[in-house]
Short mmCIF file of C-alpha atoms and ligand atoms in Angstrom, two decimals:
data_model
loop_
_atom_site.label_atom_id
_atom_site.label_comp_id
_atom_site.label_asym_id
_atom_site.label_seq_id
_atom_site.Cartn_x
_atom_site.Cartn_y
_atom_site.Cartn_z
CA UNK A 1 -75.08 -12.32 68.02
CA UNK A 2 -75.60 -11.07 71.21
CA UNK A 3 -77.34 -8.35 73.06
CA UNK A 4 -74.48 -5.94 71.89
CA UNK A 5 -73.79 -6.39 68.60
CA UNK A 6 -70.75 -8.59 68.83
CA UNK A 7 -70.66 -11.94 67.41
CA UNK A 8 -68.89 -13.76 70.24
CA UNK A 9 -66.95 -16.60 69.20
CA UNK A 10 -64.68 -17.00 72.34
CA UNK A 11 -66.26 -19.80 74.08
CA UNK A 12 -69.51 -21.78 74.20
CA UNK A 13 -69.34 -20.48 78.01
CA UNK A 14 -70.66 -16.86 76.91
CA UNK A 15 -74.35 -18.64 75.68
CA UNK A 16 -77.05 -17.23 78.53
CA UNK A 17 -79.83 -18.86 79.35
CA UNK A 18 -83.13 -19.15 77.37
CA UNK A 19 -86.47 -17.67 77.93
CA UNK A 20 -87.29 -20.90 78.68
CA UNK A 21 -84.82 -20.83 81.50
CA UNK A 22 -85.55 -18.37 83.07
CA UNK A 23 -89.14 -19.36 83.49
CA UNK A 24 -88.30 -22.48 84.52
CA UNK A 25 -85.55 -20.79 86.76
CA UNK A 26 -88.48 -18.14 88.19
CA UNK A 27 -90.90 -21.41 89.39
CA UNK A 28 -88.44 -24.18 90.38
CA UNK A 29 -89.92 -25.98 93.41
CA UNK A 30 -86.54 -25.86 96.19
CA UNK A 31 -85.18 -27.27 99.15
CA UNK A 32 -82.17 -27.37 101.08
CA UNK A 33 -80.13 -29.39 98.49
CA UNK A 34 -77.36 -30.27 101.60
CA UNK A 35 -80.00 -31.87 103.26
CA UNK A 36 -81.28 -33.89 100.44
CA UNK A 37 -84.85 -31.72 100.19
CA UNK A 38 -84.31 -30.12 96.54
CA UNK A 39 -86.85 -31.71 94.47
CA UNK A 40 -85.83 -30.18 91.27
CA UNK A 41 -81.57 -30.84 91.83
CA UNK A 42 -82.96 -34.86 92.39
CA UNK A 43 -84.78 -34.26 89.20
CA UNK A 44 -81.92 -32.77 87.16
CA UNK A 45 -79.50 -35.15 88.88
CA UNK A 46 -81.48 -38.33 87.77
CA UNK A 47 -82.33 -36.77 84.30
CA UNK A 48 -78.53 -36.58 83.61
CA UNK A 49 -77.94 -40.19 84.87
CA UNK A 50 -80.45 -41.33 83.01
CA UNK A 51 -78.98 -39.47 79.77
CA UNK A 52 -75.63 -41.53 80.24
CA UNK A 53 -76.64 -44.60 81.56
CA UNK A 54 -75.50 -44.46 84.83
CA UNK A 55 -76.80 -44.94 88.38
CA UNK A 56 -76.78 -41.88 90.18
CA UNK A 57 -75.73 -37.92 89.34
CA UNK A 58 -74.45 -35.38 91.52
CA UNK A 59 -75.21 -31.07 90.50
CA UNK A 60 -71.97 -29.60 90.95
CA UNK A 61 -70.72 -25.55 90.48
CA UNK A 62 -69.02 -26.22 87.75
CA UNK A 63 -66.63 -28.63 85.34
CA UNK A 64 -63.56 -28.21 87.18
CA UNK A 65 -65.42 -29.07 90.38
CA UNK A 66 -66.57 -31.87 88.52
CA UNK A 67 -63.06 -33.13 87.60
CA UNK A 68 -61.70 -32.28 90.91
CA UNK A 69 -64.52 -33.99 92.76
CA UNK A 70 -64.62 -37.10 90.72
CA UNK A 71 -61.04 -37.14 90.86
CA UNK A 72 -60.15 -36.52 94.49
CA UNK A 73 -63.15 -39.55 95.22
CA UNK A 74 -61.27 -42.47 92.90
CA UNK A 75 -57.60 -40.87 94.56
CA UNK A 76 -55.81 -41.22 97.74
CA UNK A 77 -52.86 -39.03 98.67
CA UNK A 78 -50.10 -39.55 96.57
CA UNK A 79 -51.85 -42.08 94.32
CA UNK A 80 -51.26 -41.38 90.34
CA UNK A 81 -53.47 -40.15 87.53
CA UNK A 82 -52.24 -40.69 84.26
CA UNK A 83 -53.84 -38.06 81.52
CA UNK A 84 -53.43 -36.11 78.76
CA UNK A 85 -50.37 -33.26 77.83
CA UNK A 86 -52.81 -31.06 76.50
CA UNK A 87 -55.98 -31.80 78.99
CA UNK A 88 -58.25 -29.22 80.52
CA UNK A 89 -57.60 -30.92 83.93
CA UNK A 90 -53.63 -30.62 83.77
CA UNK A 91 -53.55 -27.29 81.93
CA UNK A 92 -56.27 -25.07 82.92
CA UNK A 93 -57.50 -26.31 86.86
CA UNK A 94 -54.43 -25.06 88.50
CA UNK A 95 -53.08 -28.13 89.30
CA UNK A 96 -55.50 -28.56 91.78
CA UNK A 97 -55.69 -32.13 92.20
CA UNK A 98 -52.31 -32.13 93.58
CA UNK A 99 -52.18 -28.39 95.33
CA UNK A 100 -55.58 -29.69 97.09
CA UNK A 101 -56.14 -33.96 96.87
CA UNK A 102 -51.60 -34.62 96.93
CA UNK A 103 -52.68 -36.61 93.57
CA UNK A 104 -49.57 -37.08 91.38
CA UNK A 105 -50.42 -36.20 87.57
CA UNK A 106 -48.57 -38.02 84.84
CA UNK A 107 -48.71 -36.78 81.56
CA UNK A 108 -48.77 -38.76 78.37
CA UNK A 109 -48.87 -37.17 74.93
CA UNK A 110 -52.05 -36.37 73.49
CA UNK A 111 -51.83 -37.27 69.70
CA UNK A 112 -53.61 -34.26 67.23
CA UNK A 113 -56.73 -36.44 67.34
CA UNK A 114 -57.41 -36.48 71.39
CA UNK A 115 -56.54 -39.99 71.98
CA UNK A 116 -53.86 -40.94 73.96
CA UNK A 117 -51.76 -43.91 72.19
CA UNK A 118 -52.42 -47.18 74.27
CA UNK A 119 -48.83 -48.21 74.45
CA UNK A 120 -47.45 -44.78 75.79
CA UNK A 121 -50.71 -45.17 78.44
CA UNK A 122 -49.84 -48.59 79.13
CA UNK A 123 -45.98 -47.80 79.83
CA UNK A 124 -47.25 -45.14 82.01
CA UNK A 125 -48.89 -47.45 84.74
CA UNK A 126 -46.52 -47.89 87.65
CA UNK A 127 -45.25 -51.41 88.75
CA UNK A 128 -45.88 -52.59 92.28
CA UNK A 129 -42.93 -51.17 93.87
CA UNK A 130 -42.03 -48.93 97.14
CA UNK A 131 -40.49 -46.43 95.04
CA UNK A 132 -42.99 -45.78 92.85
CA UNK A 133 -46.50 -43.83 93.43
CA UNK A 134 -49.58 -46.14 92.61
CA UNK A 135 -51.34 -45.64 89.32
CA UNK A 136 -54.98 -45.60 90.18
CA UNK A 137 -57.11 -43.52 87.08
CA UNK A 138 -57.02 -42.74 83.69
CA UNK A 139 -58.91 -39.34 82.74
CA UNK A 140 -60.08 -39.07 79.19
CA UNK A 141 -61.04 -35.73 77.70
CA UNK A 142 -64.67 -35.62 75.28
CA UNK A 143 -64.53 -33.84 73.82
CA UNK A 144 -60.83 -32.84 73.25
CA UNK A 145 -60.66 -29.14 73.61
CA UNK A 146 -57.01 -28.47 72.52
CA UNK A 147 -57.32 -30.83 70.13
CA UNK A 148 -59.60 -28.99 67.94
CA UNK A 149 -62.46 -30.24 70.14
CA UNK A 150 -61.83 -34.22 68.89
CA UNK A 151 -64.54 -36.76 69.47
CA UNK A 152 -63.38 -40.04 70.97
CA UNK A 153 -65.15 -42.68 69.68
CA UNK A 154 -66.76 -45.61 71.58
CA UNK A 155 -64.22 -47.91 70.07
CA UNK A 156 -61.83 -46.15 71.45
CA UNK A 157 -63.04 -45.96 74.41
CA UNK A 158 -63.72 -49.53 74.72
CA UNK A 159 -59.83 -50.53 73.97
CA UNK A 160 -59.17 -47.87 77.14
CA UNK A 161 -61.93 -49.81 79.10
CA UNK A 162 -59.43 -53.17 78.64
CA UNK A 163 -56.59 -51.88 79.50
CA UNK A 164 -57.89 -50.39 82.71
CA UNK A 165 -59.37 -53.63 83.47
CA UNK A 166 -56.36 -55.53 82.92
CA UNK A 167 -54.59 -52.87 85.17
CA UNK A 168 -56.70 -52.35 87.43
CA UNK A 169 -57.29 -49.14 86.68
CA UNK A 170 -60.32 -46.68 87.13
CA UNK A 171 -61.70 -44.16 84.09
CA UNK A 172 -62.94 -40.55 84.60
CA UNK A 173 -64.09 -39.10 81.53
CA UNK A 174 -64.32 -35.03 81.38
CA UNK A 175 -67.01 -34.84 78.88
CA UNK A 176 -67.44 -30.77 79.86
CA UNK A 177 -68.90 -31.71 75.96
CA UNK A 178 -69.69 -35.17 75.93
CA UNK A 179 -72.88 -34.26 73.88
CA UNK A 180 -70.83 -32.50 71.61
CA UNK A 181 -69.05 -35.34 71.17
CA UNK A 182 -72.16 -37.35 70.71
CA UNK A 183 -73.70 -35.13 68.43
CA UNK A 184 -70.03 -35.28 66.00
CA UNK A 185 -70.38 -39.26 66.01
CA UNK A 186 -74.09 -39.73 65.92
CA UNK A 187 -74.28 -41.64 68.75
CA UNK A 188 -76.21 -41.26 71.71
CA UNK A 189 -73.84 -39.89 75.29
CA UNK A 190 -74.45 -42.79 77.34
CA UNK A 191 -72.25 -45.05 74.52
CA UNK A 192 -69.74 -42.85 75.38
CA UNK A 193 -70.32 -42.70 79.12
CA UNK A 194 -71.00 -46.67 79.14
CA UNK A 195 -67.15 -47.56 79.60
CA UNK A 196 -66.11 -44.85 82.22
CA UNK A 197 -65.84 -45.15 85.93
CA UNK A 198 -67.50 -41.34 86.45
CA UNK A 199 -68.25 -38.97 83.68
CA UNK A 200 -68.97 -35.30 84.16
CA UNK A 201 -70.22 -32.86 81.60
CA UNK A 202 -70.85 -29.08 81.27
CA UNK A 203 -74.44 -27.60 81.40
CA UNK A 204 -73.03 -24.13 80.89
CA UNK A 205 -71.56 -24.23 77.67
CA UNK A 206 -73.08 -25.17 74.29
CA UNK A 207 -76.42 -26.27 76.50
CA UNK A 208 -76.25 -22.80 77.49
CA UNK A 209 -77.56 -23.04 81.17
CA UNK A 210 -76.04 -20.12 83.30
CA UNK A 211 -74.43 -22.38 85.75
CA UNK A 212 -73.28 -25.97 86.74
CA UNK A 213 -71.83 -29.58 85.88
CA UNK A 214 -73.07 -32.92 86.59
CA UNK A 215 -71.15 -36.20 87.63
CA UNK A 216 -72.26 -39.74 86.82
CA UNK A 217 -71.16 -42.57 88.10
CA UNK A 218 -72.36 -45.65 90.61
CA UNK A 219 -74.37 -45.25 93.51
CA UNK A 220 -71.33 -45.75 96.24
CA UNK A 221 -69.52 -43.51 93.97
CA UNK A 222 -71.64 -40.80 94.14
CA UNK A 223 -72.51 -40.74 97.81
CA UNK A 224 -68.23 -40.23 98.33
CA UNK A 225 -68.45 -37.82 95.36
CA UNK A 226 -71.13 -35.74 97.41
CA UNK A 227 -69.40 -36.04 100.52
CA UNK A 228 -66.28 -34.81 98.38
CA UNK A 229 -68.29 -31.76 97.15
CA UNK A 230 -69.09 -30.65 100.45
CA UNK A 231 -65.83 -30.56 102.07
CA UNK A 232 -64.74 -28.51 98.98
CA UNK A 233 -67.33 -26.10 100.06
CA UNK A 234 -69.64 -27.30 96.70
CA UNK A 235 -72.58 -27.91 98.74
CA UNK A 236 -75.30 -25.48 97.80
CA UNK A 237 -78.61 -25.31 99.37
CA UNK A 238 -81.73 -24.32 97.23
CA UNK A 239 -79.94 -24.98 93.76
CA UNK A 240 -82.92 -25.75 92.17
CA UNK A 241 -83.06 -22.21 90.89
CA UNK A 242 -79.94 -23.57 89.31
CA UNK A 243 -80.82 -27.05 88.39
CA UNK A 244 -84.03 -25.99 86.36
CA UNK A 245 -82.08 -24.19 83.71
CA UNK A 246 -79.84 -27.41 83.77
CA UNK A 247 -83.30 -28.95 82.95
CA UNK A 248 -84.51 -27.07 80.46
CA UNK A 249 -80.85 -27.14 79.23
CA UNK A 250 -80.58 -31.36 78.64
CA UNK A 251 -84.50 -31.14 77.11
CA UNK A 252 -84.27 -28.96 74.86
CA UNK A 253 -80.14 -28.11 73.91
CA UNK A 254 -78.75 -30.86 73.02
CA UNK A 255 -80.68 -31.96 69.90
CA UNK A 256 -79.63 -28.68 68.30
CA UNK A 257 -75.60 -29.05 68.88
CA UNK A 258 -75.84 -30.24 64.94
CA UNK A 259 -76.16 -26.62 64.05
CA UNK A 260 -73.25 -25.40 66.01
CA UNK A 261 -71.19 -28.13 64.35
CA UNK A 262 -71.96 -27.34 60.79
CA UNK A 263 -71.46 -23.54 61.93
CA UNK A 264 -67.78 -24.13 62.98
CA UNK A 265 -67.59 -26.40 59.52
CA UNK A 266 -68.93 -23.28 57.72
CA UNK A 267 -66.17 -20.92 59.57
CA UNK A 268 -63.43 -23.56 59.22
CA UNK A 269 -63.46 -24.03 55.33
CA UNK A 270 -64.08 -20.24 55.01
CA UNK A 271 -61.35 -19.36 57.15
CA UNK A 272 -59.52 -21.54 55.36
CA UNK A 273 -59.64 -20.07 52.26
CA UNK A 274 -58.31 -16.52 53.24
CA UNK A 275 -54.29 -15.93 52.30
CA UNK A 276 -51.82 -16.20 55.89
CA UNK A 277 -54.64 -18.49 57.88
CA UNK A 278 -54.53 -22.17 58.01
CA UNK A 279 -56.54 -24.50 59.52
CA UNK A 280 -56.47 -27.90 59.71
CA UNK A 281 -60.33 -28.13 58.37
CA UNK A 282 -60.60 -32.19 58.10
CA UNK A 283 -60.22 -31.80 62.43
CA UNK A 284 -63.32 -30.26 62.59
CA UNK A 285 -65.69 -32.26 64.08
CA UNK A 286 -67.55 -30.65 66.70
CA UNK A 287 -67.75 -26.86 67.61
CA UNK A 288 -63.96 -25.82 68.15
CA UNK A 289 -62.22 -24.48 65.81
CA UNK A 290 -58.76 -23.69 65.96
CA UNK A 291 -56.46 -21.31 63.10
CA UNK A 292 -53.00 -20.08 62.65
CA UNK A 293 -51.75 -17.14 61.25
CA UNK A 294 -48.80 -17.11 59.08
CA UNK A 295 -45.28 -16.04 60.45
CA UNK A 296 -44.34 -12.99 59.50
CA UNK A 297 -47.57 -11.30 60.00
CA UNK A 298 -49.97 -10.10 62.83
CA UNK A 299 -50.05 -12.04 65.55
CA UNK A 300 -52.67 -14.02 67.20
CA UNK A 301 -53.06 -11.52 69.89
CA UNK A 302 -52.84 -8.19 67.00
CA UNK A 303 -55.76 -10.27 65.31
CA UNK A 304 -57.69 -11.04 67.98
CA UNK A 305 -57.58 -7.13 68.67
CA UNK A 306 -57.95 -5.81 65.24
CA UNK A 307 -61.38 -8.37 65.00
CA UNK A 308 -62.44 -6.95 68.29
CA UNK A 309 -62.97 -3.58 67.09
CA UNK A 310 -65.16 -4.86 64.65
CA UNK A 311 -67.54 -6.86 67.07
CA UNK A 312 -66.31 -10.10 66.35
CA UNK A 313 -64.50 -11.98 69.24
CA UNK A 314 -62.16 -14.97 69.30
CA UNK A 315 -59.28 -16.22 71.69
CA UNK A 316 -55.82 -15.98 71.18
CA UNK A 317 -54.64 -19.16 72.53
CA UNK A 318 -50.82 -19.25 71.18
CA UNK A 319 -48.06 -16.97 70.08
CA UNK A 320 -49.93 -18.00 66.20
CA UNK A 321 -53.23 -19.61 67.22
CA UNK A 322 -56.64 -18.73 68.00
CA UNK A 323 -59.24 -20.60 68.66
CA UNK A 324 -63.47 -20.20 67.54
CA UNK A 325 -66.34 -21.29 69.24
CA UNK A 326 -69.74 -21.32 67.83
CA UNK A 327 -72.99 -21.88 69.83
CA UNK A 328 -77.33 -21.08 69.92
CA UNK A 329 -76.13 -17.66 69.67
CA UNK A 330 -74.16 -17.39 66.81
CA UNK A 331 -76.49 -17.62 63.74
CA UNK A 332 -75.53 -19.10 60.15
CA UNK A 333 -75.71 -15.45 59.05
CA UNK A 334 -73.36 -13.87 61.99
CA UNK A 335 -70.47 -16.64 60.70
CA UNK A 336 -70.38 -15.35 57.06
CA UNK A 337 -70.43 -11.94 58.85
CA UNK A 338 -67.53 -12.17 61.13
CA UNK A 339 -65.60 -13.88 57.50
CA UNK A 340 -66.34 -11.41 55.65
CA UNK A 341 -65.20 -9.16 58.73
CA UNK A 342 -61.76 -11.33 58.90
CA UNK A 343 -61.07 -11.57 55.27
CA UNK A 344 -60.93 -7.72 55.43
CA UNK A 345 -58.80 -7.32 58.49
CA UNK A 346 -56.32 -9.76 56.75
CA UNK A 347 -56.45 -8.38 53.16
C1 PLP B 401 -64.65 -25.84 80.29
C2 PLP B 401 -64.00 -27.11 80.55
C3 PLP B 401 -63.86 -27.60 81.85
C4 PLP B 401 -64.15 -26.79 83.09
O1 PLP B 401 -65.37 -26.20 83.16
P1 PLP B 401 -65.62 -24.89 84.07
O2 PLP B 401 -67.09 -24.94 84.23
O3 PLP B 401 -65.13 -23.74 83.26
O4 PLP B 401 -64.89 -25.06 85.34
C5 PLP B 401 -63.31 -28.86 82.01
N1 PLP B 401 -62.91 -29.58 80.95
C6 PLP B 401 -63.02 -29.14 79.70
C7 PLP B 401 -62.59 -30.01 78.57
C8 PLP B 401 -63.56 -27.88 79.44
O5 PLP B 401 -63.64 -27.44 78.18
#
């Protein structure tokens, strides 16, 4: 619950930052970050690279910077990027790898588990011919918001690897909640960082620091990436105020994500038991969790009101769907508040 009373289920993005942040936030040795001299960004950047196995990591403003960045760095004008139907980055970025990078999205069909079927993938990638634009990246989504926030597994992941290879092909993964994802297959993030070109991730949802996203990839890659950044205006100077929440954020955040998981399990299968909801419980793995009202009844935006004036918050995200998100400040007890809060609204 937060400072106001209202359990706030809308997005992991609403978590603020810890006591501990804000310490840490208070005394973080800076520099000017454009000029190389942050200490603490170089800290936060290698911590994260470290985390996922990779070379290098670049602090950026936030995940669709991230995406945009990594994206715009493996992409040349009018180059293709085959991804997901129901992706963040072709739904919710404003199109802006092609409105600002002229890259040429093609959509295949996410399936209701995240994946993308290999075949459909495989069909997508252009032939070597003047007509066509050139296929150049796959982006993956980890985990797979609008599909009930779907870990890919490293299996997965691996067949993807192959057929990029064979292709010739580069992977960005948007893991805005790779550790999420992680945490839902008890694996550790860099085995599902270990077969993508670049990765970035979210600090600022369930890890709850106020601000930021970090990209991982090769050493050449990142030095483009940064350059990248820059010329989208990304290039801060003393971000270390920023980058020492983003700290405290991958030390101490990410070995609680269990909780939030069993949370949404706990909302899911309660939810599910209340006459004119459904939800597809057995598709919650991580901290999403999406339900449908019944025809015939309220709709997803009447609910959504009718829930607000009781202090409990959740986002309509369909004519019949809305979508729960728990995180560190949602409590056990706060979930079998805001049921017992919807079971009346629907009675
Ligand atoms: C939130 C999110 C992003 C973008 O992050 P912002 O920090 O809001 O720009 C990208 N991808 C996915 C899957 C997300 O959930």
């Amino acid at each position: 619950m937060d400072g106001m009373g209202m359990i706030d289920l809308r997005s992991d993005t609403v978590t603020h930052p810890t006591p501990e942040m804000r310490r840490a936030m208070a005394e973080a040795e800076v520099g000017d970050d454009v000029l190389g001299e942050d200490p603490t960004v170089k800290r936060l950047e290698n911590l994260a690279a470290e985390r996922l196995g990779k070379e290098s990591g670049l602090f950026v403003a936030s995940g669709t910077m991230g995406n945009l960045v990594s994206i715009l760095t493996h992409c040349g004008r009018g180059d293709e990027v085959i991804l997901g139907d129901n992706s963040h980055t072709f739904n919710y970025e404003q199109g802006g790898i092609a409105a600002l990078g002229s890259v040429h999205p093609r959509t295949v069909r996410n399936r209701p588990d995240g994946t993308l079927d290999l075949a459909e993938v495989e069909q997508a990638v252009r032939p070597d011919n003047v007509h066509f634009p050139r296929t150049r990246l796959i982006v993956l989504e980890n985990t797979q918001n609008r599909c009930h926030g779907r870990a890919l597994e490293a299996g997965y992941l691996r067949a993807v690897r192959e057929l990029a290879d064979r292709r010739q092909l580069r992977i960005h993964v948007d893991g805005a909640r790779l550790f999420n994802a992680a945490a839902a297959l008890g694996v550790q993030a860099g085995e599902l960082a270990a077969d993508a070109d670049s990765v970035s991730f979210c600090l600022s949802k369930g890890l709850a620091a106020p601000v930021g996203s970090v990209v991982c990839a090769s050493s050449p890659f990142i030095a483009e990436a940064r350059r990248m950044r820059k010329a989208l205006g990304g290039g801060m100077r003393q971000a270390g105020v920023l980058a020492a929440a983003g700290i405290v954020a991958l030390s101490t955040m990410i070995d609680r994500l269990p909780e939030d998981h069993a949370n949404a399990r706990l909302l899911a299968e309660g939810l599910a038991s209340l006459e004119g909801l459904t939800v597809q419980v057995e598709n919650v793995q991580s901290n999403i969790v999406y339900f449908d009202v019944a025809p015939g009844g309220m709709t997803a935006v009447e609910l959504a009101a009718r829930l607000r004036s009781r202090g409990v918050l959740v986002l309509p995200s369909a004519e019949r769907t809305l979508r729960a998100v728990t995180h560190y400040m949602v409590a056990r007890r706060d979930i079998l508040r805001a049921l017992e809060i919807v079971r009346e609204e629907m009675a």
